XYZ file of C-alpha atoms in Angstrom:
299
model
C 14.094 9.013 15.412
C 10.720 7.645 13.538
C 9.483 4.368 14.300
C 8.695 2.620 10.924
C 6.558 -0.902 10.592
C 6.481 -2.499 7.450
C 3.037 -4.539 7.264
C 3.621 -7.312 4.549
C 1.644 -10.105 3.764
C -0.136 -12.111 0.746
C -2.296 -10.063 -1.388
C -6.160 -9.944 -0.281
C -4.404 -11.174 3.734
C -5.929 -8.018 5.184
C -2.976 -5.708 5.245
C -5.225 -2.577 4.532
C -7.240 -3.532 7.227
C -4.775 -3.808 10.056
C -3.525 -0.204 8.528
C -7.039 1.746 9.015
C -7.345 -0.361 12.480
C -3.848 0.895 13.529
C -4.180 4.543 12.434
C -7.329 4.842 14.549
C -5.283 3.985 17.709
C -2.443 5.918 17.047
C -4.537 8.940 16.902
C -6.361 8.146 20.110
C -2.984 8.066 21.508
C -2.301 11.864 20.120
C 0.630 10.280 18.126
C 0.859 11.704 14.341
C 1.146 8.982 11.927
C 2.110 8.719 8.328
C 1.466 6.407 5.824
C 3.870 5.018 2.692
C 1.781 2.664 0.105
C 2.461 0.305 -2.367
C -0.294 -0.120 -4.746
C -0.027 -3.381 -7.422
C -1.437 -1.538 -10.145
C -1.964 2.222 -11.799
C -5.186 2.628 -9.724
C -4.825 4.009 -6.228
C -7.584 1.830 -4.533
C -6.220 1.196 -1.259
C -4.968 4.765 -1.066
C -8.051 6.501 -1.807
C -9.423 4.498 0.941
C -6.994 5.323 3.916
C -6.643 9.070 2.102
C -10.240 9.642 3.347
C -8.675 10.291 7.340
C -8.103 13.499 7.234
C -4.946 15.069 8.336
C -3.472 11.891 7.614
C -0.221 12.281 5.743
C 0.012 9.910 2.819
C 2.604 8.618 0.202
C 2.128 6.052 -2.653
C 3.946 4.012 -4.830
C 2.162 2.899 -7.791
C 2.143 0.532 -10.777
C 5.747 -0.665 -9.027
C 6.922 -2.777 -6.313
C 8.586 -0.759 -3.545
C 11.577 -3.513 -3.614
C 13.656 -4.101 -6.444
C 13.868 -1.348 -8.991
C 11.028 0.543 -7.465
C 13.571 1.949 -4.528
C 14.882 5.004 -5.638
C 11.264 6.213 -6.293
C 10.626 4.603 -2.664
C 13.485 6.409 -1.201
C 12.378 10.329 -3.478
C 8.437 9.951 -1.450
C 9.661 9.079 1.914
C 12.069 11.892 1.599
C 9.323 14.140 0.092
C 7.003 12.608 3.510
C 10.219 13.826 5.951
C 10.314 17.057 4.390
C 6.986 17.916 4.253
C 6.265 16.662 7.447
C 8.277 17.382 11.075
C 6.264 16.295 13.201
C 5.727 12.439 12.520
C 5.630 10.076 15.064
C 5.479 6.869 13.264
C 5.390 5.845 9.584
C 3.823 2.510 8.377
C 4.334 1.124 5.670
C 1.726 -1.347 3.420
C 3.882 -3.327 0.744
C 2.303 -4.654 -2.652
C 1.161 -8.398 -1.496
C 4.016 -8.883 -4.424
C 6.578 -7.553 -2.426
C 9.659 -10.129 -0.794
C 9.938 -8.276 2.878
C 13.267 -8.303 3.021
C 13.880 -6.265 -0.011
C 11.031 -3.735 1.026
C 13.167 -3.600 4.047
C 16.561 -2.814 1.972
C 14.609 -0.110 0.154
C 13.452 1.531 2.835
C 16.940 1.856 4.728
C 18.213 4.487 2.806
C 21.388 6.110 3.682
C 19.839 9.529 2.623
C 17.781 9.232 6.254
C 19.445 6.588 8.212
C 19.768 8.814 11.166
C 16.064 9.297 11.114
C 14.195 6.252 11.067
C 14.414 3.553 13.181
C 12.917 0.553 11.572
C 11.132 -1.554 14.134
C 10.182 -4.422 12.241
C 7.415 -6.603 10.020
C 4.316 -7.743 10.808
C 3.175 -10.044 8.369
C -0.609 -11.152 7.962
C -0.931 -14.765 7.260
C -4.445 -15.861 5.539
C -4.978 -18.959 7.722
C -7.259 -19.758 4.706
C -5.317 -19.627 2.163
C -2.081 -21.277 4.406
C -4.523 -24.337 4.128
C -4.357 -24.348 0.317
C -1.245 -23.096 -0.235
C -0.448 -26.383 -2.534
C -2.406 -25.058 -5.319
C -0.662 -21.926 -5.481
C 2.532 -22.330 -8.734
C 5.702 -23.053 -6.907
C 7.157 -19.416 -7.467
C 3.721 -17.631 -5.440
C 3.954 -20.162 -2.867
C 7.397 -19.613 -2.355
C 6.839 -15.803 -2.078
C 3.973 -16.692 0.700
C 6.250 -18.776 2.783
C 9.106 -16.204 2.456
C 6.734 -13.481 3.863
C 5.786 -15.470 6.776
C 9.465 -16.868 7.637
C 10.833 -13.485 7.491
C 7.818 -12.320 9.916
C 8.874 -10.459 13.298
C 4.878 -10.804 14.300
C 2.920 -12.630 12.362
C -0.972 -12.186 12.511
C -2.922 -15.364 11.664
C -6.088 -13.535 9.917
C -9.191 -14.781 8.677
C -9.292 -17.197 11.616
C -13.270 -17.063 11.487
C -13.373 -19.089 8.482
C -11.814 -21.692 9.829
C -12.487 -25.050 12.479
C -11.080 -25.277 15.807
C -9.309 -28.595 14.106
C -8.191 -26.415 11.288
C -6.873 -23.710 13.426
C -4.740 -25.459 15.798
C -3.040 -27.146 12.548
C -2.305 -23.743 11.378
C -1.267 -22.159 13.877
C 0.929 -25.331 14.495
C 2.491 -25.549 11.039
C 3.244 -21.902 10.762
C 4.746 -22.362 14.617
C 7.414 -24.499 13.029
C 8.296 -22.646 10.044
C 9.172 -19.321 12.142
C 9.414 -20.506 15.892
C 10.470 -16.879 16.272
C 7.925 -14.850 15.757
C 4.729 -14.862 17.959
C 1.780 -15.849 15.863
C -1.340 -13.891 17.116
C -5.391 -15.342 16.077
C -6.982 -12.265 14.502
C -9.986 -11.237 12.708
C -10.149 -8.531 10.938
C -6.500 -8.081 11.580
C -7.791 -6.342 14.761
C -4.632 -5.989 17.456
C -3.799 -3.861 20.222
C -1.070 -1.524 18.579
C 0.598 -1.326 21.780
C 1.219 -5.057 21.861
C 3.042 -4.599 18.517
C 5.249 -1.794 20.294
C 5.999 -3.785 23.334
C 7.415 -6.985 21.424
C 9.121 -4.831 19.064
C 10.860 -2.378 21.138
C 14.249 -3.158 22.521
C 16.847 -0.396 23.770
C 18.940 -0.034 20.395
C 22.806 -0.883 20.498
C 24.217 2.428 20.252
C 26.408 0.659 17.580
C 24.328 -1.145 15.765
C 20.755 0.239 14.353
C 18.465 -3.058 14.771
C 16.498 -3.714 11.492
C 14.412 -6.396 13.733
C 14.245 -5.518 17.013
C 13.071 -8.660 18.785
C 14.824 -11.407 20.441
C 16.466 -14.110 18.088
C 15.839 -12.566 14.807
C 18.860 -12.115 12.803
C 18.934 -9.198 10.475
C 20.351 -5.900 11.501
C 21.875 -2.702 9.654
C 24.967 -0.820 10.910
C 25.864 2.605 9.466
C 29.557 2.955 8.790
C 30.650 6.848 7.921
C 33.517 7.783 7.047
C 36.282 10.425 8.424
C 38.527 10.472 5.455
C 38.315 8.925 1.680
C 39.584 5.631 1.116
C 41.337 4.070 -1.713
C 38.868 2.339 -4.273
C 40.838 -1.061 -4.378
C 41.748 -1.521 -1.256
C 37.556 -0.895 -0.119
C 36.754 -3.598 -2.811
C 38.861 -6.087 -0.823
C 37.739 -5.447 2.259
C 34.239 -5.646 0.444
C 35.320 -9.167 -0.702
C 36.748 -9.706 2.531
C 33.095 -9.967 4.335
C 31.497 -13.099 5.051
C 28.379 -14.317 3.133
C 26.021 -12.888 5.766
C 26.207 -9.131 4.538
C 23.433 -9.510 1.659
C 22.783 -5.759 1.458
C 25.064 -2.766 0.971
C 24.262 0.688 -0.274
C 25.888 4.517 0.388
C 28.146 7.097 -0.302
C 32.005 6.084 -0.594
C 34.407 8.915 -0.077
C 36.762 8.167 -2.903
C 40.200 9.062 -3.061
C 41.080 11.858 -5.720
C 37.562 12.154 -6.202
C 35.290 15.147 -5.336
C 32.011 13.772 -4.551
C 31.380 10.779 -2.839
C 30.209 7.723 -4.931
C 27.346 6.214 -4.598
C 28.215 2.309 -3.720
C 25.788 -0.872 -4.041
C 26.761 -4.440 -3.079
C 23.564 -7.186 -3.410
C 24.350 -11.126 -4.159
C 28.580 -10.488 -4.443
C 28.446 -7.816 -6.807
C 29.340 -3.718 -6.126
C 28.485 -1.389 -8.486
C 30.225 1.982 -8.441
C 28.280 5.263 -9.593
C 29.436 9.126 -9.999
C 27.616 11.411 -7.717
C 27.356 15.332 -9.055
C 26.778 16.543 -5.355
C 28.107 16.079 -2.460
C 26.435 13.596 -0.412
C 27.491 12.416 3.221
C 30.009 10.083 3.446
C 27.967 6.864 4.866
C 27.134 3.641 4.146
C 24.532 1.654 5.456
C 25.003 -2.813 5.840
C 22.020 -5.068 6.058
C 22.832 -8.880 7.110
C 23.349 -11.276 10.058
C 25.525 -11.051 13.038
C 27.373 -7.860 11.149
C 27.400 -6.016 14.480
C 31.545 -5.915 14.882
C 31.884 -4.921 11.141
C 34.338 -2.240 10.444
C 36.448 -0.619 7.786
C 39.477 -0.083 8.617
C 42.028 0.984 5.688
């Protein structure tokens, strides 16, 4: 299994930063890591930089947001980065500052390489700056900006330097009690020991239930379902209607039967979507929500 991080945060926060600062200890430590970016626009300007450590192996994403409709093309590089490369360690992963964390998340865990990625967690940078004038951001970028930081696993208060010791403590209090989960650590720089992010993120995984957060009292996790057998298409959209509101996320390959090939199933916001598959793709079927560890199918 590959440890993945997904570093989020508001655009300008420092993400790029923490990145360079992080692949500099991992290779002090002798592991191999591997880099997936999302750039904002046509112009590879983050990528270029972190591209210049050599031996470095490096995916992009560009003029797209790796969430959304951007997946499939997020799912084709990191399966281009796994095949290319067998001897990663860890992958990190910079989002767009444009990018809702949760939805990078659900593009990332693919059921093409469940089995092979273990997704750890996000650390979000929080411009302490800019969490100070967050009021004269439009309603819709604000919201993005808070969503980022609640759905933080670690959350790195940056740009502390710029601010008073007055200023800082109401920051770091405010933040405090819009995720109380997530341990908010002063940086600047985004400069942070990388095996501090390891030891708060890494709990022995259920052996039925892949952890999408991996940290005490934080609610999403993924389970991969496979399947023995195919199952009849009705009955599987009852069950599907069946779950409770806390599965948000549901994407894989549906034995079918009567059918050859598996289809390839999608469930987001109540609605499925079925779609013909020309190969044959394993049977499995990955589920992102809350409490969703005792979820079966059972025909």
């Amino acid at each position: 299994m590959i440890d993945v991080y997904l570093l989020s945060g508001f655009l300008g926060s420092g993400k790029t930063s923490l990145l360079m600062n992080l692949i500099s200890q991992l290779k002090e430590e002798g592991k191999k890591p591997a880099i997936f970016m999302n750039e904002f626009g046509s112009i590879s300007i983050d990528s270029d930089t972190v591209g210049k450590e050599k031996g470095i192996p490096l995916k992009e994403l560009l003029n797209g947001c790796i969430c959304c409709t951007g997946s499939e093309k997020t799912e084709a590089q990191l399966q281009g980065l796994l095949e290319e490369n067998d001897d990663i360690d860890v992958i990190l992963i910079e989002t767009t500052g444009a990018a809702h964390p949760v939805e990078a998340l659900d593009a990332v865990y693919s059921p093409l390489f469940a089995d092979r990625l273990r997704v750890k967690g996000i650390i979000t940078l929080a411009d302490a700056k800019r969490w100070l004038e967050r009021e004269k951001m439009s309603p819709q970028i604000r919201s993005l900006f808070m969503e980022q930081i609640r759905h933080a696993h670690i959350i790195l208060l940056n740009k502390t330097d710029l601010l008073s010791e007055s200023e800082l403590a109401t920051v770091s209090m405010e933040i405090s009690n819009f995720n109380n989960t997530a341990p908010i650590i002063q940086t600047v720089n985004a400069e942070i020991p990388f095996s501090y992010i390891e030891k708060t993120l890494n709990v022995v995984p259920n052996p039925n239930q892949e952890s999408i957060v991996s940290g005490r009292n934080l609610p999403l996790s993924s389970k991969l379902i496979t399947f023995d057998s195919p199952v009849d298409k009705e009955e599987f959209e009852e069950w599907v209607k069946s779950l409770p509101d806390t599965v948000y996320r549901m994407k894989g390959y549906v034995p079918i039967r009567g059918i050859t090939n598996p289809y390839l199933f999608q469930y987001a916001y109540g609605m499925v979507n079925w779609l013909p598959e020309y190969v044959k793709m394993d049977p499995r079927l990955v589920i992102i929500g809350e409490g969703i560890g005792q979820l079966e199918y059972v025909e």
